Amino acid sequence: PLSVASFADMALFAAFCIASMLLAVSVQLGPYGAAPHAAWVFAFEFALVTTTVGTMFGLFRNGERKTLAVVFTRALLSVAVAVPVCFVLFDMLPQGDNVRAVLPYAALFTLSGVILVRPIFVAALASGLGIRRTLIIGTGPDANAVEELIREYGPRGAVVVGFYPTAGQKEQVE
C-alpha cells in the first residue's frame, strides 16, 4: 500500500512531467503557432507513462530512504523507458508527430525538476511536516513490542514520543 508521502511524491513527479511537456511545447513549438493548451492530452499521457514506469523501478517505494543519486538514477531510467513508449503512443494520436519532437526536451525538463525541486519538497517533509507522533499507553513488554513494530514497520514519519504508564504500572526508564 502507498503511504501519503509516497503518493505525494508520485503526484509531484507526475506534475513535473505535465509541466515539462507543456513547457517543451511552449518553448519549441510556440513560435510556430502551436499553443501549449493543445498539448494537454500529450502531457497527461507523458506523465502517466513516466510515472507508471517510475513506479515499476521503485521510484516511489515506501519506507526506503533514497539519496538524490538513487532518485536521479531511477528517474533517468523511467524517462529513458517512457520516451520511446510515448514516441509510439504519440504517433497514434492526431498531431502526435508534431509533439513527438519535443519529447527529449520534456524528459530533460522533468529530470531538471527532479534534481532542483524534489530536494526542497523532501526537506520540507523531513523538517517535521507530516510527522506522526505516537504516545504508547503502557510501559511493559507489550508496549516495547509496539514501539519496535512502529519503528520497523510503521508508516514513513511515524515517531514514538514516549510511554504513558497506566494505573498500577511504573514509569519505564531507558
PDB file of C-alpha atoms in Angstrom:
ATOM      1  CA  PRO A   1       0.000   0.000   0.000  1.00  0.00           C
ATOM      2  CA  LEU A   2       1.088   3.538  -0.761  1.00  0.00           C
ATOM      3  CA  SER A   3       1.668   5.976   2.071  1.00  0.00           C
ATOM      4  CA  VAL A   4       0.623   9.605   1.857  1.00  0.00           C
ATOM      5  CA  ALA A   5       4.247  10.651   1.353  1.00  0.00           C
ATOM      6  CA  SER A   6       4.739   8.155  -1.484  1.00  0.00           C
ATOM      7  CA  PHE A   7       1.521   9.277  -3.132  1.00  0.00           C
ATOM      8  CA  ALA A   8       2.589  12.917  -2.761  1.00  0.00           C
ATOM      9  CA  ASP A   9       5.981  12.056  -4.277  1.00  0.00           C
ATOM     10  CA  MET A  10       4.239  10.317  -7.177  1.00  0.00           C
ATOM     11  CA  ALA A  11       1.877  13.263  -7.720  1.00  0.00           C
ATOM     12  CA  LEU A  12       4.798  15.708  -7.643  1.00  0.00           C
ATOM     13  CA  PHE A  13       6.665  13.640 -10.241  1.00  0.00           C
ATOM     14  CA  ALA A  14       3.568  13.492 -12.465  1.00  0.00           C
ATOM     15  CA  ALA A  15       3.188  17.266 -12.101  1.00  0.00           C
ATOM     16  CA  PHE A  16       6.841  17.665 -13.177  1.00  0.00           C
ATOM     17  CA  CYS A  17       6.095  15.564 -16.244  1.00  0.00           C
ATOM     18  CA  ILE A  18       2.976  17.559 -17.186  1.00  0.00           C
ATOM     19  CA  ALA A  19       4.659  20.915 -16.644  1.00  0.00           C
ATOM     20  CA  SER A  20       7.735  19.760 -18.545  1.00  0.00           C
ATOM     21  CA  MET A  21       5.735  18.670 -21.567  1.00  0.00           C
ATOM     22  CA  LEU A  22       3.740  21.911 -21.642  1.00  0.00           C
ATOM     23  CA  LEU A  23       6.936  23.942 -21.236  1.00  0.00           C
ATOM     24  CA  ALA A  24       8.659  21.995 -24.000  1.00  0.00           C
ATOM     25  CA  VAL A  25       5.723  22.536 -26.372  1.00  0.00           C
ATOM     26  CA  SER A  26       5.628  26.224 -25.480  1.00  0.00           C
ATOM     27  CA  VAL A  27       9.357  26.753 -25.990  1.00  0.00           C
ATOM     28  CA  GLN A  28       9.871  24.534 -29.032  1.00  0.00           C
ATOM     29  CA  LEU A  29       6.588  24.776 -30.922  1.00  0.00           C
ATOM     30  CA  GLY A  30       5.152  28.041 -29.595  1.00  0.00           C
ATOM     31  CA  PRO A  31       6.988  30.245 -32.103  1.00  0.00           C
ATOM     32  CA  TYR A  32       5.477  28.162 -34.918  1.00  0.00           C
ATOM     33  CA  GLY A  33       1.904  28.666 -33.787  1.00  0.00           C
ATOM     34  CA  ALA A  34       1.352  25.605 -31.578  1.00  0.00           C
ATOM     35  CA  ALA A  35      -0.467  26.532 -28.388  1.00  0.00           C
ATOM     36  CA  PRO A  36       0.583  24.707 -25.203  1.00  0.00           C
ATOM     37  CA  HIS A  37      -3.067  24.146 -24.207  1.00  0.00           C
ATOM     38  CA  ALA A  38      -3.416  21.920 -27.267  1.00  0.00           C
ATOM     39  CA  ALA A  39      -0.843  19.553 -25.773  1.00  0.00           C
ATOM     40  CA  TRP A  40      -2.701  18.661 -22.543  1.00  0.00           C
ATOM     41  CA  VAL A  41      -3.558  15.166 -23.766  1.00  0.00           C
ATOM     42  CA  PHE A  42       0.076  14.535 -24.662  1.00  0.00           C
ATOM     43  CA  ALA A  43       1.259  15.996 -21.342  1.00  0.00           C
ATOM     44  CA  PHE A  44      -1.047  13.711 -19.340  1.00  0.00           C
ATOM     45  CA  GLU A  45      -0.027  10.726 -21.435  1.00  0.00           C
ATOM     46  CA  PHE A  46       3.662  11.507 -20.879  1.00  0.00           C
ATOM     47  CA  ALA A  47       3.039  11.884 -17.130  1.00  0.00           C
ATOM     48  CA  LEU A  48       1.029   8.657 -16.920  1.00  0.00           C
ATOM     49  CA  VAL A  49       3.607   6.574 -18.789  1.00  0.00           C
ATOM     50  CA  THR A  50       6.607   8.079 -16.993  1.00  0.00           C
ATOM     51  CA  THR A  51       5.035   7.773 -13.531  1.00  0.00           C
ATOM     52  CA  THR A  52       3.968   4.187 -14.226  1.00  0.00           C
ATOM     53  CA  VAL A  53       7.480   3.254 -15.316  1.00  0.00           C
ATOM     54  CA  GLY A  54       8.886   5.092 -12.292  1.00  0.00           C
ATOM     55  CA  THR A  55       6.643   3.018 -10.047  1.00  0.00           C
ATOM     56  CA  MET A  56       7.973  -0.157 -11.649  1.00  0.00           C
ATOM     57  CA  PHE A  57      11.558   0.995 -10.993  1.00  0.00           C
ATOM     58  CA  GLY A  58      10.766   1.688  -7.318  1.00  0.00           C
ATOM     59  CA  LEU A  59      10.967   5.472  -7.559  1.00  0.00           C
ATOM     60  CA  PHE A  60       8.069   5.875  -5.106  1.00  0.00           C
ATOM     61  CA  ARG A  61       8.729   2.833  -2.891  1.00  0.00           C
ATOM     62  CA  ASN A  62       7.537   3.042   0.740  1.00  0.00           C
ATOM     63  CA  GLY A  63       9.832   3.130   3.733  1.00  0.00           C
ATOM     64  CA  GLU A  64      13.059   3.472   1.770  1.00  0.00           C
ATOM     65  CA  ARG A  65      15.377   6.413   2.302  1.00  0.00           C
ATOM     66  CA  LYS A  66      16.727   7.351  -1.111  1.00  0.00           C
ATOM     67  CA  THR A  67      19.660   9.614  -1.825  1.00  0.00           C
ATOM     68  CA  LEU A  68      19.429  12.154  -4.639  1.00  0.00           C
ATOM     69  CA  ALA A  69      21.696   9.923  -6.752  1.00  0.00           C
ATOM     70  CA  VAL A  70      19.316   6.966  -6.393  1.00  0.00           C
ATOM     71  CA  VAL A  71      16.288   9.141  -7.157  1.00  0.00           C
ATOM     72  CA  PHE A  72      18.013  10.649 -10.190  1.00  0.00           C
ATOM     73  CA  THR A  73      19.091   7.228 -11.496  1.00  0.00           C
ATOM     74  CA  ARG A  74      15.585   5.783 -11.141  1.00  0.00           C
ATOM     75  CA  ALA A  75      14.046   8.901 -12.700  1.00  0.00           C
ATOM     76  CA  LEU A  76      16.551   8.702 -15.562  1.00  0.00           C
ATOM     77  CA  LEU A  77      15.676   5.044 -16.151  1.00  0.00           C
ATOM     78  CA  SER A  78      11.977   5.898 -16.025  1.00  0.00           C
ATOM     79  CA  VAL A  79      12.352   8.665 -18.578  1.00  0.00           C
ATOM     80  CA  ALA A  80      14.653   6.542 -20.767  1.00  0.00           C
ATOM     81  CA  VAL A  81      11.972   3.847 -20.981  1.00  0.00           C
ATOM     82  CA  ALA A  82       8.982   6.202 -21.146  1.00  0.00           C
ATOM     83  CA  VAL A  83      10.210   8.414 -24.001  1.00  0.00           C
ATOM     84  CA  PRO A  84      10.328   5.613 -26.610  1.00  0.00           C
ATOM     85  CA  VAL A  85       6.940   4.338 -25.407  1.00  0.00           C
ATOM     86  CA  CYS A  86       5.500   7.857 -25.752  1.00  0.00           C
ATOM     87  CA  PHE A  87       7.072   8.154 -29.208  1.00  0.00           C
ATOM     88  CA  VAL A  88       4.977   5.199 -30.313  1.00  0.00           C
ATOM     89  CA  LEU A  89       1.842   6.298 -28.470  1.00  0.00           C
ATOM     90  CA  PHE A  90       2.006   9.892 -29.741  1.00  0.00           C
ATOM     91  CA  ASP A  91       2.190   8.615 -33.292  1.00  0.00           C
ATOM     92  CA  MET A  92      -1.246   7.034 -32.808  1.00  0.00           C
ATOM     93  CA  LEU A  93      -2.893  10.358 -31.900  1.00  0.00           C
ATOM     94  CA  PRO A  94      -3.744  13.165 -34.304  1.00  0.00           C
ATOM     95  CA  GLN A  95      -0.977  15.796 -34.434  1.00  0.00           C
ATOM     96  CA  GLY A  96       1.188  13.492 -32.354  1.00  0.00           C
ATOM     97  CA  ASP A  97       4.040  13.644 -34.830  1.00  0.00           C
ATOM     98  CA  ASN A  98       4.476  17.358 -34.059  1.00  0.00           C
ATOM     99  CA  VAL A  99       4.619  16.793 -30.314  1.00  0.00           C
ATOM    100  CA  ARG A 100       6.981  13.833 -30.607  1.00  0.00           C
ATOM    101  CA  ALA A 101       9.750  16.258 -31.475  1.00  0.00           C
ATOM    102  CA  VAL A 102       9.618  17.848 -28.014  1.00  0.00           C
ATOM    103  CA  LEU A 103       9.806  14.600 -26.006  1.00  0.00           C
ATOM    104  CA  PRO A 104      13.577  14.860 -25.416  1.00  0.00           C
ATOM    105  CA  TYR A 105      13.120  18.389 -24.090  1.00  0.00           C
ATOM    106  CA  ALA A 106      10.257  17.303 -21.841  1.00  0.00           C
ATOM    107  CA  ALA A 107      12.452  14.497 -20.500  1.00  0.00           C
ATOM    108  CA  LEU A 108      15.283  16.943 -19.804  1.00  0.00           C
ATOM    109  CA  PHE A 109      12.944  19.387 -18.061  1.00  0.00           C
ATOM    110  CA  THR A 110      11.476  16.550 -15.958  1.00  0.00           C
ATOM    111  CA  LEU A 111      14.909  15.421 -14.804  1.00  0.00           C
ATOM    112  CA  SER A 112      15.814  19.028 -14.009  1.00  0.00           C
ATOM    113  CA  GLY A 113      12.713  19.303 -11.853  1.00  0.00           C
ATOM    114  CA  VAL A 114      13.659  16.100 -10.044  1.00  0.00           C
ATOM    115  CA  ILE A 115      17.115  17.494  -9.288  1.00  0.00           C
ATOM    116  CA  LEU A 116      16.113  21.070  -8.414  1.00  0.00           C
ATOM    117  CA  VAL A 117      12.632  20.928  -6.855  1.00  0.00           C
ATOM    118  CA  ARG A 118      12.295  17.465  -5.299  1.00  0.00           C
ATOM    119  CA  PRO A 119      15.040  18.014  -2.685  1.00  0.00           C
ATOM    120  CA  ILE A 120      13.142  21.083  -1.435  1.00  0.00           C
ATOM    121  CA  PHE A 121       9.957  19.015  -1.170  1.00  0.00           C
ATOM    122  CA  VAL A 122      11.765  16.207   0.674  1.00  0.00           C
ATOM    123  CA  ALA A 123      13.436  18.710   3.025  1.00  0.00           C
ATOM    124  CA  ALA A 124      10.009  20.138   3.896  1.00  0.00           C
ATOM    125  CA  LEU A 125       8.756  16.658   4.751  1.00  0.00           C
ATOM    126  CA  ALA A 126      11.893  15.842   6.743  1.00  0.00           C
ATOM    127  CA  SER A 127      11.604  19.051   8.766  1.00  0.00           C
ATOM    128  CA  GLY A 128       8.610  17.697  10.620  1.00  0.00           C
ATOM    129  CA  LEU A 129       5.826  18.366   8.186  1.00  0.00           C
ATOM    130  CA  GLY A 130       3.715  15.230   8.233  1.00  0.00           C
ATOM    131  CA  ILE A 131       5.369  13.572  11.256  1.00  0.00           C
ATOM    132  CA  ARG A 132       3.050  11.254  13.145  1.00  0.00           C
ATOM    133  CA  ARG A 133       3.874  11.432  16.829  1.00  0.00           C
ATOM    134  CA  THR A 134       2.710   8.429  18.813  1.00  0.00           C
ATOM    135  CA  LEU A 135       2.351   8.097  22.571  1.00  0.00           C
ATOM    136  CA  ILE A 136       2.160   4.468  23.677  1.00  0.00           C
ATOM    137  CA  ILE A 137      -0.170   3.728  26.561  1.00  0.00           C
ATOM    138  CA  GLY A 138       1.597   1.274  28.853  1.00  0.00           C
ATOM    139  CA  THR A 139       5.184   0.579  29.846  1.00  0.00           C
ATOM    140  CA  GLY A 140       5.553  -3.187  29.834  1.00  0.00           C
ATOM    141  CA  PRO A 141       6.953  -5.657  27.329  1.00  0.00           C
ATOM    142  CA  ASP A 142       3.873  -5.267  25.119  1.00  0.00           C
ATOM    143  CA  ALA A 143       4.495  -1.523  24.900  1.00  0.00           C
ATOM    144  CA  ASN A 144       8.119  -2.166  23.914  1.00  0.00           C
ATOM    145  CA  ALA A 145       6.910  -4.568  21.226  1.00  0.00           C
ATOM    146  CA  VAL A 146       4.540  -1.911  19.886  1.00  0.00           C
ATOM    147  CA  GLU A 147       7.395   0.603  19.775  1.00  0.00           C
ATOM    148  CA  GLU A 148       9.554  -1.863  17.874  1.00  0.00           C
ATOM    149  CA  LEU A 149       6.744  -2.557  15.381  1.00  0.00           C
ATOM    150  CA  ILE A 150       6.204   1.153  14.778  1.00  0.00           C
ATOM    151  CA  ARG A 151       9.936   1.743  14.347  1.00  0.00           C
ATOM    152  CA  GLU A 152      10.413  -1.132  11.880  1.00  0.00           C
ATOM    153  CA  TYR A 153       7.113  -1.330  10.010  1.00  0.00           C
ATOM    154  CA  GLY A 154       5.305   1.908  10.762  1.00  0.00           C
ATOM    155  CA  PRO A 155       4.458   4.451   8.105  1.00  0.00           C
ATOM    156  CA  ARG A 156       7.058   6.972   7.000  1.00  0.00           C
ATOM    157  CA  GLY A 157       7.171   9.794   9.513  1.00  0.00           C
ATOM    158  CA  ALA A 158       5.946   7.760  12.497  1.00  0.00           C
ATOM    159  CA  VAL A 159       7.810   8.663  15.697  1.00  0.00           C
ATOM    160  CA  VAL A 160       7.259   7.268  19.185  1.00  0.00           C
ATOM    161  CA  VAL A 161       7.447  10.183  21.629  1.00  0.00           C
ATOM    162  CA  GLY A 162       7.155   8.153  24.803  1.00  0.00           C
ATOM    163  CA  PHE A 163       5.234   5.831  27.064  1.00  0.00           C
ATOM    164  CA  TYR A 164       2.391   6.736  29.418  1.00  0.00           C
ATOM    165  CA  PRO A 165       2.040   4.434  32.406  1.00  0.00           C
ATOM    166  CA  THR A 166      -1.390   3.077  33.147  1.00  0.00           C
ATOM    167  CA  ALA A 167      -2.779   2.508  36.633  1.00  0.00           C
ATOM    168  CA  GLY A 168      -0.535   0.114  38.527  1.00  0.00           C
ATOM    169  CA  GLN A 169       2.468   0.420  36.177  1.00  0.00           C
ATOM    170  CA  LYS A 170       5.779   2.047  36.963  1.00  0.00           C
ATOM    171  CA  GLU A 171       7.394   4.538  34.610  1.00  0.00           C
ATOM    172  CA  GLN A 172       9.758   2.994  32.117  1.00  0.00           C
ATOM    173  CA  VAL A 173      13.343   4.161  32.496  1.00  0.00           C
ATOM    174  CA  GLU A 174      15.522   3.931  29.410  1.00  0.00           C
TER     175      GLU A 174
END
